[in-house]
Coordinates of C-alpha atoms in Angstrom, one line a residue:
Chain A
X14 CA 19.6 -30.6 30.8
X15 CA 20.2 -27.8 28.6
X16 CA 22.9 -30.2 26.3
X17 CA 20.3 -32.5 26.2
X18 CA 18.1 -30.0 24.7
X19 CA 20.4 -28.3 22.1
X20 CA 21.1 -31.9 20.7
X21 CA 17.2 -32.8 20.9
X22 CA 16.7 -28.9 19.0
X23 CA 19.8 -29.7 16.2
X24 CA 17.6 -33.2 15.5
X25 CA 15.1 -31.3 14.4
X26 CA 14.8 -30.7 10.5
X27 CA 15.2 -27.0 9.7
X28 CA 11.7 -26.2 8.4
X29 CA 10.2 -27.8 11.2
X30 CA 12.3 -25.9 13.6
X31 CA 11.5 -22.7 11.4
X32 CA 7.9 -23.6 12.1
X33 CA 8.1 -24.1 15.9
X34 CA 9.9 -21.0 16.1
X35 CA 6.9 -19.0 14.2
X36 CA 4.1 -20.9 16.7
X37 CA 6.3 -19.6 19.7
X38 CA 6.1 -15.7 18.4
X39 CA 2.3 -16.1 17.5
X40 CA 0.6 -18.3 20.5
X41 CA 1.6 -15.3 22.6
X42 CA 0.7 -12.5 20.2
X43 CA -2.8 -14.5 19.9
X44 CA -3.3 -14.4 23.8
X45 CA -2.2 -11.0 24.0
X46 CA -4.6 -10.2 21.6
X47 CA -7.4 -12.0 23.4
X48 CA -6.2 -10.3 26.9
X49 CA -5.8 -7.1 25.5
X50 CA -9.7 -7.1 24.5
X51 CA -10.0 -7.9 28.4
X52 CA -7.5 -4.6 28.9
X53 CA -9.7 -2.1 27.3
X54 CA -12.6 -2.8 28.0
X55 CA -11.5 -2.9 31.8
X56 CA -9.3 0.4 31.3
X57 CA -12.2 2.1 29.7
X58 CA -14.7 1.1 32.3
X59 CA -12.2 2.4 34.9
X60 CA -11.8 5.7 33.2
X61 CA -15.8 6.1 33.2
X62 CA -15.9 5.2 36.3
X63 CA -17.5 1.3 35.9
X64 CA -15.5 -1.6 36.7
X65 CA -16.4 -3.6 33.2
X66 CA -16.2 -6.7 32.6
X67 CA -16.1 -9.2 36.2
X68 CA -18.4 -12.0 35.9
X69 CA -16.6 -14.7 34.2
X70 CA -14.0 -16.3 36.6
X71 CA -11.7 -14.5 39.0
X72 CA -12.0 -10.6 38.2
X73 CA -13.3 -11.4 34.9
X74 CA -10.3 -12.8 33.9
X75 CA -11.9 -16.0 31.8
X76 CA -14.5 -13.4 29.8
X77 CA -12.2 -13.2 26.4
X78 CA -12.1 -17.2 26.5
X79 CA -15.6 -16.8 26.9
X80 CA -16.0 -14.3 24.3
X81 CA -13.5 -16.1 21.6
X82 CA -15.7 -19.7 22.2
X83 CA -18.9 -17.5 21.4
X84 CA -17.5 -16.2 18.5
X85 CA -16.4 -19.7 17.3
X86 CA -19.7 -21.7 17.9
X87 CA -21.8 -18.6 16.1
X88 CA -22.9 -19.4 12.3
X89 CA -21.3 -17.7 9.5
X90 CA -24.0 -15.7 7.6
X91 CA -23.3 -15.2 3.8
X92 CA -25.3 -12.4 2.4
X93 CA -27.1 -13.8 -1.0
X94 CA -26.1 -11.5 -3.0
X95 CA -22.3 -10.9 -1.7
X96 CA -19.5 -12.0 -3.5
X97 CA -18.7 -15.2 -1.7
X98 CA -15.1 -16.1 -2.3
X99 CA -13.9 -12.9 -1.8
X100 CA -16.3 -12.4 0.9
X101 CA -14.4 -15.1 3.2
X102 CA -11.0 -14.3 1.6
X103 CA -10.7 -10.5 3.3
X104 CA -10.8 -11.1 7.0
X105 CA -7.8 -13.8 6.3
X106 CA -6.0 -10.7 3.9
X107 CA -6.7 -8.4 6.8
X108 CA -5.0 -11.2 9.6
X109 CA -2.0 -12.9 7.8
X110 CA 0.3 -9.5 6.3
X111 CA 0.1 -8.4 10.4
X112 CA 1.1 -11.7 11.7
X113 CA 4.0 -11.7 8.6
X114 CA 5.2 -8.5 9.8
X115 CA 6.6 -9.9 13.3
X116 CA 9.1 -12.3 11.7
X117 CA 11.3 -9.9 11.5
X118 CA 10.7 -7.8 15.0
X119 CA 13.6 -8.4 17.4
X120 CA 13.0 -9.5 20.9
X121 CA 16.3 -9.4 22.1
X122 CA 20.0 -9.1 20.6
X123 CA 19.7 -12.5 19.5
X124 CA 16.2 -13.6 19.3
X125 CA 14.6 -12.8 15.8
X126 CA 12.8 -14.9 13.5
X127 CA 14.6 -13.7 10.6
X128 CA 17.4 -11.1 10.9
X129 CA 17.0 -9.6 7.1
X130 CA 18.8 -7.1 6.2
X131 CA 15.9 -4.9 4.3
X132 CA 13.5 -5.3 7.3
X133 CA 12.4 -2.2 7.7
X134 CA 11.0 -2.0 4.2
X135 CA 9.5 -5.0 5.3
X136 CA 7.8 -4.0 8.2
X137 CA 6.4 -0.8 5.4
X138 CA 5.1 -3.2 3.2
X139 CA 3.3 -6.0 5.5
X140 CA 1.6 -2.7 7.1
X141 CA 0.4 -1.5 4.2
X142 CA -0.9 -4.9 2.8
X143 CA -3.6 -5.0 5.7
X144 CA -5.7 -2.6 3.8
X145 CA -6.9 -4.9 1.3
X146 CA -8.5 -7.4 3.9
X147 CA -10.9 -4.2 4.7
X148 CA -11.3 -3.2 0.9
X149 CA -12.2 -6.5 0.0
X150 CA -14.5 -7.1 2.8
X151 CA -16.4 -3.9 1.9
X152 CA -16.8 -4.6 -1.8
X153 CA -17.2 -8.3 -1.3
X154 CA -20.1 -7.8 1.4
X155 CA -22.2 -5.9 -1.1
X156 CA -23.6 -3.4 1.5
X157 CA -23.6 0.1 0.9
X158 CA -22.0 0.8 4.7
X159 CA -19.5 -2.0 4.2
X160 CA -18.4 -0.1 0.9
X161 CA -18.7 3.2 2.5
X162 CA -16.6 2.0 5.3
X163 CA -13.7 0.4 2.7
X164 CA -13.6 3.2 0.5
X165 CA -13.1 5.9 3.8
X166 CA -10.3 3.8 5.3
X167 CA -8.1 3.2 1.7
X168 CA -8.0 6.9 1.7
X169 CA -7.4 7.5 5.6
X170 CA -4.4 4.5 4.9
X171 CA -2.9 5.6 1.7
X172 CA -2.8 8.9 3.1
X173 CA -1.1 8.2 6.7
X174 CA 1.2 5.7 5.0
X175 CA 3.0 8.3 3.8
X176 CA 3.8 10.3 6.9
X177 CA 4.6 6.7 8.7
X178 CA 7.1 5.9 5.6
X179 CA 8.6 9.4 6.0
X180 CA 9.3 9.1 9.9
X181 CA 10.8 6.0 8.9
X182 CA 13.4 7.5 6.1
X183 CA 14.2 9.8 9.3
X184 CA 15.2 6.5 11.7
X185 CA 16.8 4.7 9.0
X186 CA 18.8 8.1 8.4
X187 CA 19.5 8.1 12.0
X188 CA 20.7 4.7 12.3
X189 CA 22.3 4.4 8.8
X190 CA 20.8 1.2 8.8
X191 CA 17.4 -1.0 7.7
X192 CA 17.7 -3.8 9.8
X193 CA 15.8 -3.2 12.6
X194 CA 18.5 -5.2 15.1
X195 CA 20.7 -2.5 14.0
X196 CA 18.6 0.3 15.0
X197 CA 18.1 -0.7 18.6
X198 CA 22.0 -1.1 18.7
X199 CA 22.4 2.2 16.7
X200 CA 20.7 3.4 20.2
X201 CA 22.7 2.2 22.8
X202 CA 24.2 4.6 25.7
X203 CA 21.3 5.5 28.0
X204 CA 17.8 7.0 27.2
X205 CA 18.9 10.2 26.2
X206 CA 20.6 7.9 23.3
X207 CA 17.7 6.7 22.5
X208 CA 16.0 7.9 19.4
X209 CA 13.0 9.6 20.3
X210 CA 14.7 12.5 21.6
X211 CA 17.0 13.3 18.3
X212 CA 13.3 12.5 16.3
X213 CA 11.0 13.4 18.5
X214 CA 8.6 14.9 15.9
X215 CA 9.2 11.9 13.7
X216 CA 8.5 9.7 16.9
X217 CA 5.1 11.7 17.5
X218 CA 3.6 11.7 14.0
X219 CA 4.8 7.7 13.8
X220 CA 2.9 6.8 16.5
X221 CA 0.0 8.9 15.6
X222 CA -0.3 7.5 11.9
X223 CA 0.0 4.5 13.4
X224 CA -2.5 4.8 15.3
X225 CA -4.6 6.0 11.8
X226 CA -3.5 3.1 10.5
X227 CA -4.7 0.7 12.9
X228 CA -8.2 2.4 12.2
X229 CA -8.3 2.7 15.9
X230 CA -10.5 5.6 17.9
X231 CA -10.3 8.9 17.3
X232 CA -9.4 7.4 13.5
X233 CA -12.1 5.0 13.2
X234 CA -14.0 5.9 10.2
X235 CA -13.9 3.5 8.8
X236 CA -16.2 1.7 11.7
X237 CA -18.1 4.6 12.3
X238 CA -20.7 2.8 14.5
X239 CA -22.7 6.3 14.6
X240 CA -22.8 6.8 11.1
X241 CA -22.4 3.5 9.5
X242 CA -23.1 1.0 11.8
X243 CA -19.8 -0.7 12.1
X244 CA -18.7 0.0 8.5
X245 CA -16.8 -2.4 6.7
X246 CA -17.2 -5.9 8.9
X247 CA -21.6 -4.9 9.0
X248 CA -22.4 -8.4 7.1
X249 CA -19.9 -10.3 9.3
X250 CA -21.0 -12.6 11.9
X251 CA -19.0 -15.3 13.8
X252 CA -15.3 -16.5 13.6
X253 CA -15.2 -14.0 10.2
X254 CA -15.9 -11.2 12.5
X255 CA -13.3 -12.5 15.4
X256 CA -10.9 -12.4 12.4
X257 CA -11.0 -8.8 11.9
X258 CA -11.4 -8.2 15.4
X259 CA -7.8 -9.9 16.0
X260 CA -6.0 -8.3 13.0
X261 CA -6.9 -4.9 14.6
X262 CA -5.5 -6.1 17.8
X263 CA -2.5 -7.4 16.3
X264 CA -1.8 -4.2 14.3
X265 CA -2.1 -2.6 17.9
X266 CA 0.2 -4.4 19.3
X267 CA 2.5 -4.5 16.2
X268 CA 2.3 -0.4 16.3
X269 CA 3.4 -0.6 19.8
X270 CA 6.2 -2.9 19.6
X271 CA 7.5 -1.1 15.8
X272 CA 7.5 2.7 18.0
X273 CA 9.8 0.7 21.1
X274 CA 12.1 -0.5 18.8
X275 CA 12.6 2.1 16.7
X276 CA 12.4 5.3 18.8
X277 CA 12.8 3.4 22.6
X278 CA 15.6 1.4 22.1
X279 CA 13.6 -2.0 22.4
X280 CA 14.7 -4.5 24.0
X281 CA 18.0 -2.3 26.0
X282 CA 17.2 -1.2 29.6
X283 CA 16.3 2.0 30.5
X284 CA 19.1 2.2 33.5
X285 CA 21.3 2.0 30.7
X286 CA 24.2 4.3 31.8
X287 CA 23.3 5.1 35.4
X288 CA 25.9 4.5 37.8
X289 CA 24.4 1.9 40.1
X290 CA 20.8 1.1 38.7
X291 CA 22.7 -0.4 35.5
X292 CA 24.0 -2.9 37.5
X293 CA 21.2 -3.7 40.0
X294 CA 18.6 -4.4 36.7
X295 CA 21.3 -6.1 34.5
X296 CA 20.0 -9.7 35.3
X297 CA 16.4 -8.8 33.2
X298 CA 16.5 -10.1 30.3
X299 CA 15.9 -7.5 27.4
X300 CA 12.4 -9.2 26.0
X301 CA 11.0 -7.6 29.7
X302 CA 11.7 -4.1 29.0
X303 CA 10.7 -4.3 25.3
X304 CA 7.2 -5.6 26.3
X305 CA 7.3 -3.1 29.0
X306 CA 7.9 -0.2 26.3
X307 CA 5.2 -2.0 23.9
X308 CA 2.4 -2.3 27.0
X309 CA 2.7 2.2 27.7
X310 CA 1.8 2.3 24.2
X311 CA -0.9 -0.2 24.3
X312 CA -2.5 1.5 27.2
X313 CA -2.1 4.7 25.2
X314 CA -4.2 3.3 22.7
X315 CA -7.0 2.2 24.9
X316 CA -6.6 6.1 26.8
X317 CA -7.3 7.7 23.5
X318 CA -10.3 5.7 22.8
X319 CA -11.7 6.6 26.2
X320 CA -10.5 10.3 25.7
X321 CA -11.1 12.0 21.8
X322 CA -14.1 12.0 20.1
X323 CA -13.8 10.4 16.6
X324 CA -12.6 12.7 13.8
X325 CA -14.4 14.0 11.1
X326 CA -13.3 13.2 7.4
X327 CA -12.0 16.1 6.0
X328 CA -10.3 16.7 9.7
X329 CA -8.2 13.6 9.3
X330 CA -7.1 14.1 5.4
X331 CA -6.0 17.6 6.7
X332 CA -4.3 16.3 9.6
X333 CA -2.5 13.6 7.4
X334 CA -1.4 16.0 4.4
X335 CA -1.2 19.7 5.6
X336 CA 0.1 18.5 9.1
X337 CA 2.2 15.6 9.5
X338 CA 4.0 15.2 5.9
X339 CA 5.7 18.8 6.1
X340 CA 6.2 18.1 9.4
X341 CA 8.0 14.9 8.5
X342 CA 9.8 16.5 5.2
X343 CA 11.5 18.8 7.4
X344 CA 12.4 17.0 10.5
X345 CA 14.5 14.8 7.8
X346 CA 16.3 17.6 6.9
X347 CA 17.3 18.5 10.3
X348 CA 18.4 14.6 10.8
X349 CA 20.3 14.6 7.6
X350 CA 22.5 17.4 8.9
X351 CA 22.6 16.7 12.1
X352 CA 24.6 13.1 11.1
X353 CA 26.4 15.3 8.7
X354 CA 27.5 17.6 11.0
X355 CA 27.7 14.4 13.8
X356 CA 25.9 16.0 16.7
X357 CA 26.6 14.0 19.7
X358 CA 25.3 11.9 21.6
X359 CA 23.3 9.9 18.9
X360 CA 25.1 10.9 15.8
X361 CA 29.0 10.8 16.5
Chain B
X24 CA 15.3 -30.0 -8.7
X25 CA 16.6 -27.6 -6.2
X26 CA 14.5 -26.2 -3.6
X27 CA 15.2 -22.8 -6.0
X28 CA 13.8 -24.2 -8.9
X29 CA 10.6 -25.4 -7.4
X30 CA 10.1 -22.0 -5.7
X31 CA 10.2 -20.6 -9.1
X32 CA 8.4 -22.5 -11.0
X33 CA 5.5 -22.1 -8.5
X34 CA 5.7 -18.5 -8.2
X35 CA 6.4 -18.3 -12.0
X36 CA 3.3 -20.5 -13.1
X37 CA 1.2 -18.7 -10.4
X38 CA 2.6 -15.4 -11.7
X39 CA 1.5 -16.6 -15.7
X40 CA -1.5 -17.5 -14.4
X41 CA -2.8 -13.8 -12.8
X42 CA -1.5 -12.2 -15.4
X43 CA -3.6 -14.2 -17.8
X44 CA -6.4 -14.1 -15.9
X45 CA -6.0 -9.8 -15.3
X46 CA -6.9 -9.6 -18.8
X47 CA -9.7 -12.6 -19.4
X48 CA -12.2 -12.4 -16.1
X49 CA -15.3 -10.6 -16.9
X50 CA -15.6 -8.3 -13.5
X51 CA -13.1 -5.3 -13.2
X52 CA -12.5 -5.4 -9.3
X53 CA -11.5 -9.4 -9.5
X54 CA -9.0 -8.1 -13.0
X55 CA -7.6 -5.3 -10.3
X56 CA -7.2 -8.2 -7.8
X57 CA -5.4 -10.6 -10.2
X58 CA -3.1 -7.7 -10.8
X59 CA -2.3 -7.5 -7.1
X60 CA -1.1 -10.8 -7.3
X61 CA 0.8 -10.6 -10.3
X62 CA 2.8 -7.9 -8.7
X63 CA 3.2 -10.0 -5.3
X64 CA 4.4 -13.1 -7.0
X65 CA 7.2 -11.3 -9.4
X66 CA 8.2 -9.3 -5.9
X67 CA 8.8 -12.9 -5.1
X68 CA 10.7 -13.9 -8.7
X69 CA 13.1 -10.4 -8.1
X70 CA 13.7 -11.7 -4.3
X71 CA 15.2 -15.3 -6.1
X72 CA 17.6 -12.4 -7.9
X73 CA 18.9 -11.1 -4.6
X74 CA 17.4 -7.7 -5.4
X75 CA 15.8 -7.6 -1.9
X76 CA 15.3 -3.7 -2.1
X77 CA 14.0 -3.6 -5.4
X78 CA 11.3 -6.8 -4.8
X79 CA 9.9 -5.0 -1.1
X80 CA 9.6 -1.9 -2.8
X81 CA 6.9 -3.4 -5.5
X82 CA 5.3 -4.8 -2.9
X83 CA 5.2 -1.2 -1.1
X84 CA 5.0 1.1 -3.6
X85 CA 2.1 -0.7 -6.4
X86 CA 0.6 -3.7 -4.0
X87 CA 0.5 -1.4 -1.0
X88 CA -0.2 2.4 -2.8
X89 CA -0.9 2.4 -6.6
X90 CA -3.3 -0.5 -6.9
X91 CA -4.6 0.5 -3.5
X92 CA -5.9 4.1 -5.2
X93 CA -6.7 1.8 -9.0
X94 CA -9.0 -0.7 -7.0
X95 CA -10.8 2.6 -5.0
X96 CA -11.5 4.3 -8.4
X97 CA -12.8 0.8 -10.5
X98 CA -15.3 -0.4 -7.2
X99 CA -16.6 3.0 -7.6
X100 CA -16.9 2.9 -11.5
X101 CA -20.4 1.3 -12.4
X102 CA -19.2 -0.4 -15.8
X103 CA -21.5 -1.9 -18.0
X104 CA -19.6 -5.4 -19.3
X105 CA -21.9 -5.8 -22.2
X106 CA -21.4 -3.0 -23.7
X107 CA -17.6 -3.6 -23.0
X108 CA -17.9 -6.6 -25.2
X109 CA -19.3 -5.2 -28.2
X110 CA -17.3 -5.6 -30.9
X111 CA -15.3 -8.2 -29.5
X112 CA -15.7 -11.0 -32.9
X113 CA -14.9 -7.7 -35.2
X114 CA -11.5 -6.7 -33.2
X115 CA -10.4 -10.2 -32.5
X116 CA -8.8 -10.8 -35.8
X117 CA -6.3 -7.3 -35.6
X118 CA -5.9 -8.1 -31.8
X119 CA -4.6 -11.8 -32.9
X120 CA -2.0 -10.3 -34.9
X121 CA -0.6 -7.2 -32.8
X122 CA -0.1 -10.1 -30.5
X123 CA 1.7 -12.3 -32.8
X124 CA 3.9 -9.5 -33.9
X125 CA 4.7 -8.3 -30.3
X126 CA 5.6 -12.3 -29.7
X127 CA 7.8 -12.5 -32.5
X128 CA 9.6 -8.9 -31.7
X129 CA 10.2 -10.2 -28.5
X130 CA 11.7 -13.2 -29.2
X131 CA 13.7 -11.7 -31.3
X132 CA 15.2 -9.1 -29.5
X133 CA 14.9 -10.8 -25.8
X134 CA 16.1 -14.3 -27.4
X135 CA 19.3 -16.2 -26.5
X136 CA 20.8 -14.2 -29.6
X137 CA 21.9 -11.8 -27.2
X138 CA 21.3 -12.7 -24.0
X139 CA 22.8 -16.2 -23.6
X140 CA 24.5 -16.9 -21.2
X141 CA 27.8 -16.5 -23.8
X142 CA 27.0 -12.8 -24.0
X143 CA 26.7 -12.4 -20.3
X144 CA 27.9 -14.2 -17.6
X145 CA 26.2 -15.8 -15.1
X146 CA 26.2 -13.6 -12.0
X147 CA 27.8 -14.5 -8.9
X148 CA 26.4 -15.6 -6.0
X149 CA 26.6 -13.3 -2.7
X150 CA 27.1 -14.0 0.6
X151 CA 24.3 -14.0 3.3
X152 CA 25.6 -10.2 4.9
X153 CA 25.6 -8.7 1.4
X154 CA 23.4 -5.9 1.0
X155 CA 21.4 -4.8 -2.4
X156 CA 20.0 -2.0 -1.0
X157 CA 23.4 -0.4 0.3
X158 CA 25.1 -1.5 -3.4
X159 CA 21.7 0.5 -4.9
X160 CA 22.1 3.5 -2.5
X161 CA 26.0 3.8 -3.8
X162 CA 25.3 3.5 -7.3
X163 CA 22.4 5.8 -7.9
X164 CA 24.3 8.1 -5.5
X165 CA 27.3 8.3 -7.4
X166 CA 27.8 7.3 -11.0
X167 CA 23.7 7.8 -11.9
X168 CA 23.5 11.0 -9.8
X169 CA 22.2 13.2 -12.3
X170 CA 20.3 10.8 -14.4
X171 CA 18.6 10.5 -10.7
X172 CA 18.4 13.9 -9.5
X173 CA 17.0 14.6 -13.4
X174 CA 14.3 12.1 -12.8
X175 CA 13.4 13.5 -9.2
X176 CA 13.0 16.6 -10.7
X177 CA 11.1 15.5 -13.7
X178 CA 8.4 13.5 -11.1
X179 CA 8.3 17.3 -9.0
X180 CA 7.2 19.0 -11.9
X181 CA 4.6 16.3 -12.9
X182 CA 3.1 16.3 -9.0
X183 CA 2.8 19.7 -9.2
X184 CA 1.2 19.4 -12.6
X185 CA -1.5 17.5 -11.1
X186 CA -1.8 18.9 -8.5
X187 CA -2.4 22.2 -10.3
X188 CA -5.0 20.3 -13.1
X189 CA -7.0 19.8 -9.5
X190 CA -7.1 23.0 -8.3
X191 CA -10.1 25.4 -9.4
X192 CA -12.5 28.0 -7.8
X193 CA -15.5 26.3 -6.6
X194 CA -17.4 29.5 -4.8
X195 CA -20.2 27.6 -4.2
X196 CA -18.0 25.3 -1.3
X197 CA -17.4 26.2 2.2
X198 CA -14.5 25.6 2.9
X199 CA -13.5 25.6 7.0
X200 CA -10.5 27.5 8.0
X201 CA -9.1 25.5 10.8
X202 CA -7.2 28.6 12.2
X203 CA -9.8 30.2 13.0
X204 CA -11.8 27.4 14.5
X205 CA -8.9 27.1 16.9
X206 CA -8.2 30.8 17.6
X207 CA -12.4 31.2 18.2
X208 CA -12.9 32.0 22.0
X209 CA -15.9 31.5 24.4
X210 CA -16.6 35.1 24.1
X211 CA -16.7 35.4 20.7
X212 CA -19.9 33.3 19.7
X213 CA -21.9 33.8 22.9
X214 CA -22.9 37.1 25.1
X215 CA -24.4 36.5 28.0
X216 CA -27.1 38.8 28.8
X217 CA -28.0 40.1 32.3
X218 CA -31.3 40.8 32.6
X219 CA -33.2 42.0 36.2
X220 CA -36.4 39.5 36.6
X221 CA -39.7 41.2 34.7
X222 CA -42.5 41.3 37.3
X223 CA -45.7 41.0 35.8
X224 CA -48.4 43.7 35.6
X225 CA -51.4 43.6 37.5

């Protein structure tokens, strides 16, 4: 059976193979998406003590089908005086550099998309493409709470970008390597080998910016339903609006996956080391524990919203520039002579 | 033509065509926008060189930062085309003719004169595992060391330059001292006053 199948795959002509291989990484991203609307809504209705969403099908399970066909069969409205090329192009800017960035994401020692050897720059640059989806929705909507909304999330990403690049140096010093593959392997032993002990503030001000990034609660200015209605995606309406709505979710789940691999050793198992648990969970296949590692941060995500109020502006530039960049600066000293100096058990 | 080929050509013509168009359309945010893409596609022209680290880094550094902060400061700019275009007939002619001079220099000097392929051969192909950005890292961390260090040090002194040029007394602002906003105790903004119940006189 399994023969029969390798021949049937090496049949295949390589770009359609290349192509199969990119619908089986994004079908699942786009349902996790759709089911990780269903998550927080339910996780936040827990938290404040409603049960949320549980009238379409079992437990509510059916309600972001439901939600997604809504979305699909609602009109498009073009404001007259918006700019209308640009005004369709930025929810597809916002959506395609987040999908981009998993081609290189590594769900187990052997299954990646494209094992590059820069990826990590990669993953730096796809993130920081997404802005211009939001940009040029806000400018291209011709709304002053749209623009508003654009111009407060460039400066809230430009800023955090920095501290997220700078945690980064730290793991690629760490690792001595960009290819994320690499990196996981770099921290292989047990989960005190794992990196977020060595970089623990790098590890904390990663996930944080990336949580900025993701313009997700207590970031959220850009939205800023209390201030600005919902900032940048106000004109939107229908599937132009679900666009938005899914690159967020992606980026979510992107964040998550980016913070297991690099600082949670991805897809390696977390009995890694101990004397008999190694062997009773050897048979799970890595991808388990990575999406494990990816779904506590998910749910941290979705605990934040429910938890912080959002931050005001000047609070988050502060944060971003007087907080987490020295904080990053120095940690990569301390890294860059701790592997000069080979402190074990990460760096020998 | 090889696959290569097309892929240039495409990206090439694509990257002519931005370009062209960053200087001819009439509203600033689409000219910023054309740029974007003029950097993307020659990100994608260095990646045909094998200069990986070099191409990603355009992409993060001016797509994903610079023209990030240049498109922020020209939506907010009001700009008046018209009055742009003033003068446009009288400056055509010397425009014309710095561009014909610039066209000739650079044929000259960037012509097959000196940089056929006789001059310098044709660089060799690497294999898949090869690495650009761990060649780069050894280089510029080695033989151009100083150059490097002189040019870190260089960009220090303009950051702090600017950031300097920012910095003035504005007395008028209030600034908050977050310190002190997180060191403040219940006690210190409210008293709470016992007071026995007043009976009214009769």
């Amino acid at each position: 059976m399994l023969e029969m199948l390798q021949t049937v795959w090496s049949e295949i002509p390589e770009i359609l193979q290349i192509v199969l291989k990119i619908v089986v990484i994004v079908v699942p991203i786009m349902l996790s998406v759709a089911y990780l609307t269903l998550a927080e809504r339910k996780v936040i209705g827990y938290i404040q003590v409603r049960i949320g969403p549980n009238r379409v099908g079992p437990l509510g399970l059916l309600q972001p089908i439901a939600d997604g066909l809504k979305l699909v069969l609602k009109e498009i409205i073009i404001p007259t005086n918006a700019n209308r090329f640009l005004f369709l192009l930025g929810p597809i800017v916002a959506l395609a550099p987040v999908l981009a960035a998993w081609a290189v994401i590594p769900f187990d020692s052997n299954l990646v998309l494209a094992n590059i050897d820069a990826g990590l720059l990669y993953i730096l640059a796809m993130t920081s493409l997404g802005v211009y989806g939001i940009i040029i929705a806000g400018w291209a909507s011709n709304s002053k709470y749209a623009f508003l909304g654009a111009l407060r999330s460039a400066a809230q990403v430009v800023s955090y970008e920095i501290a997220m690049g700078f945690a980064l140096v730290g793991v690629l010093i760490a690792a001595g390597s960009l290819n994320l593959r690499e990196i996981v392997l770099a921290q292989q032993g047990s989960v005190m080998h794992w990196f977020w002990l060595p970089l623990l503030p790098l590890f904390l001000v990663y996930f944080i910016s990336g949580v900025a990034e993701t313009n997700r609660a207590p970031f959220d200015v850009a939205e800023g339903e209390s201030e600005i209605v919902a900032g940048f995606h106000v004109e939107y309406s229908g599937i132009a609006f679900a666009l938005f709505f899914l690159a967020e979710y992606a980026a979510m789940i992107l964040v998550s996956v980016l913070t297991s691999v690099m600082f949670l050793g991805g897809w390696l198992s977390p009995f890694e080391g101990v004397p008999f648990l190694a062997d009773a969970f050897a048979w799970v296949p890595g991808i388990v524990w990575l999406l494990g590692k990816t779904a506590v941060f998910l749910f941290l995500f979705l605990w934040f919203r429910a938890t912080f109020p959002r931050y005001r502006y000047d609070q988050i530039m502060r944060l971003g520039w007087k907080i987490f960049i020295p904080i990053t600066i120095v940690w990569l000293l301390v890294v860059g002579a701790a592997v000069l100096a080979e402190i074990g058990p990460w760096f020998d | 033509m090889s696959m290569e080929q097309i892929v240039f050509y495409a990206f090439a013509a694509i990257l002519v065509a931005a370009s062209v168009a960053v200087i001819t359309v009439r509203n600033p945010v689409h000219a910023v926008l054309f740029l974007v893409l003029t950097f993307f596609t020659s990100a994608a022209l260095w990646m045909l060189l094998e200069a990986e680290f070099l191409a990603i880094t355009l992409v993060l550094v001016y797509v994903g930062a610079v023209m990030v902060l240049f498109l922020f400061v020209v939506m907010m700019l009001d700009i008046n085309i018209t009055v742009l275009r003033e003068g446009f007939i009288r400056y055509l002619p010397v425009g014309i003719i710095v561009a014909l001079v610039v066209v000739v220099e650079m044929t000259i000097a960037v012509g097959p004169k000196y940089f056929g392929l006789e001059h310098f051969a044709e660089p060799a192909r690497h294999m898949a595992d090869y690495s650009n950005t761990k060649e780069l890292g050894r280089i510029l961390y080695t033989v151009y060391v100083y150059p490097f260090e002189i040019a870190a040090a260089i960009l220090l002194v303009a950051i702090v330059a600017a950031i300097a040029l920012t910095l003035r007394r504005r007395p008028q602002t209030k600034y908050q001292n977050a310190g002190w906003q997180v060191a403040t105790r219940r006690n210190d903004r409210v008293r709470i006053v016992k007071m026995e119940t007043e009976k009214k006189e009769s």
